[in-house]
């Protein structure tokens, strides 16, 4: 009977769980900027070097 009691308790807990979950898709992230790290600057430098390398010589 231990398994049946466990299943009944689990079902009851799921029924009483709060329905208010955060919907990340609708969050307004426009005012949040990621922290500046050395990796972002290195990535910008890398992209700039790639653009220069891909530019056609005229």
Tab-separated table of C-alpha atoms in Angstrom:
chain	number	residue	atom	x	y	z
A	1	UNK	CA	0.000	0.000	0.000
A	2	UNK	CA	3.004	2.329	0.271
A	3	UNK	CA	3.208	2.830	-3.476
A	4	UNK	CA	-0.492	3.657	-3.789
A	5	UNK	CA	-0.274	6.158	-0.940
A	6	UNK	CA	2.741	7.756	-2.602
A	7	UNK	CA	0.947	8.063	-5.930
A	8	UNK	CA	-2.157	9.565	-4.285
A	9	UNK	CA	-0.042	12.125	-2.402
A	10	UNK	CA	1.873	13.030	-5.559
A	11	UNK	CA	-1.349	13.524	-7.516
A	12	UNK	CA	-2.817	15.665	-4.735
A	13	UNK	CA	0.345	17.798	-4.621
A	14	UNK	CA	0.192	18.351	-8.377
A	15	UNK	CA	-3.434	19.424	-8.135
A	16	UNK	CA	-2.655	21.943	-5.403
A	17	UNK	CA	0.528	23.272	-7.078
A	18	UNK	CA	0.377	26.993	-7.859
A	19	UNK	CA	-0.509	27.797	-11.443
A	20	UNK	CA	1.417	31.083	-11.466
A	21	UNK	CA	4.565	30.173	-13.331
A	22	UNK	CA	6.797	32.764	-14.943
A	23	UNK	CA	6.478	32.927	-18.704
A	24	UNK	CA	9.988	33.815	-19.845
A	25	UNK	CA	8.866	34.379	-23.419
A	26	UNK	CA	6.771	37.390	-22.455
A	27	UNK	CA	9.386	39.002	-20.168
A	28	UNK	CA	10.550	42.487	-21.127
A	29	UNK	CA	14.326	42.277	-21.365
A	30	UNK	CA	14.850	45.546	-23.233
A	31	UNK	CA	16.359	47.364	-20.233
A	32	UNK	CA	18.783	44.583	-19.347
A	33	UNK	CA	22.258	44.566	-20.828
A	34	UNK	CA	24.661	41.681	-20.338
A	35	UNK	CA	27.782	42.457	-18.337
A	36	UNK	CA	30.846	43.522	-20.298
A	37	UNK	CA	33.506	40.850	-20.351
A	38	UNK	CA	36.774	40.401	-22.154
A	39	UNK	CA	35.132	37.708	-24.259
A	40	UNK	CA	32.659	40.136	-25.787
A	41	UNK	CA	35.489	42.470	-26.810
A	42	UNK	CA	37.505	39.552	-28.178
A	43	UNK	CA	34.458	38.420	-30.151
A	44	UNK	CA	33.964	41.911	-31.583
A	45	UNK	CA	37.627	41.960	-32.603
A	46	UNK	CA	37.225	38.527	-34.178
A	47	UNK	CA	34.166	39.643	-36.159
A	48	UNK	CA	35.985	42.761	-37.335
A	49	UNK	CA	38.936	40.676	-38.505
A	50	UNK	CA	36.579	38.328	-40.336
A	51	UNK	CA	34.889	41.247	-42.111
A	52	UNK	CA	38.273	42.576	-43.179
A	53	UNK	CA	39.352	39.141	-44.399
A	54	UNK	CA	36.122	38.670	-46.384
A	55	UNK	CA	36.179	42.139	-47.945
A	56	UNK	CA	36.969	41.939	-51.654
A	57	UNK	CA	40.176	43.656	-52.723
A	58	UNK	CA	39.445	46.413	-55.220
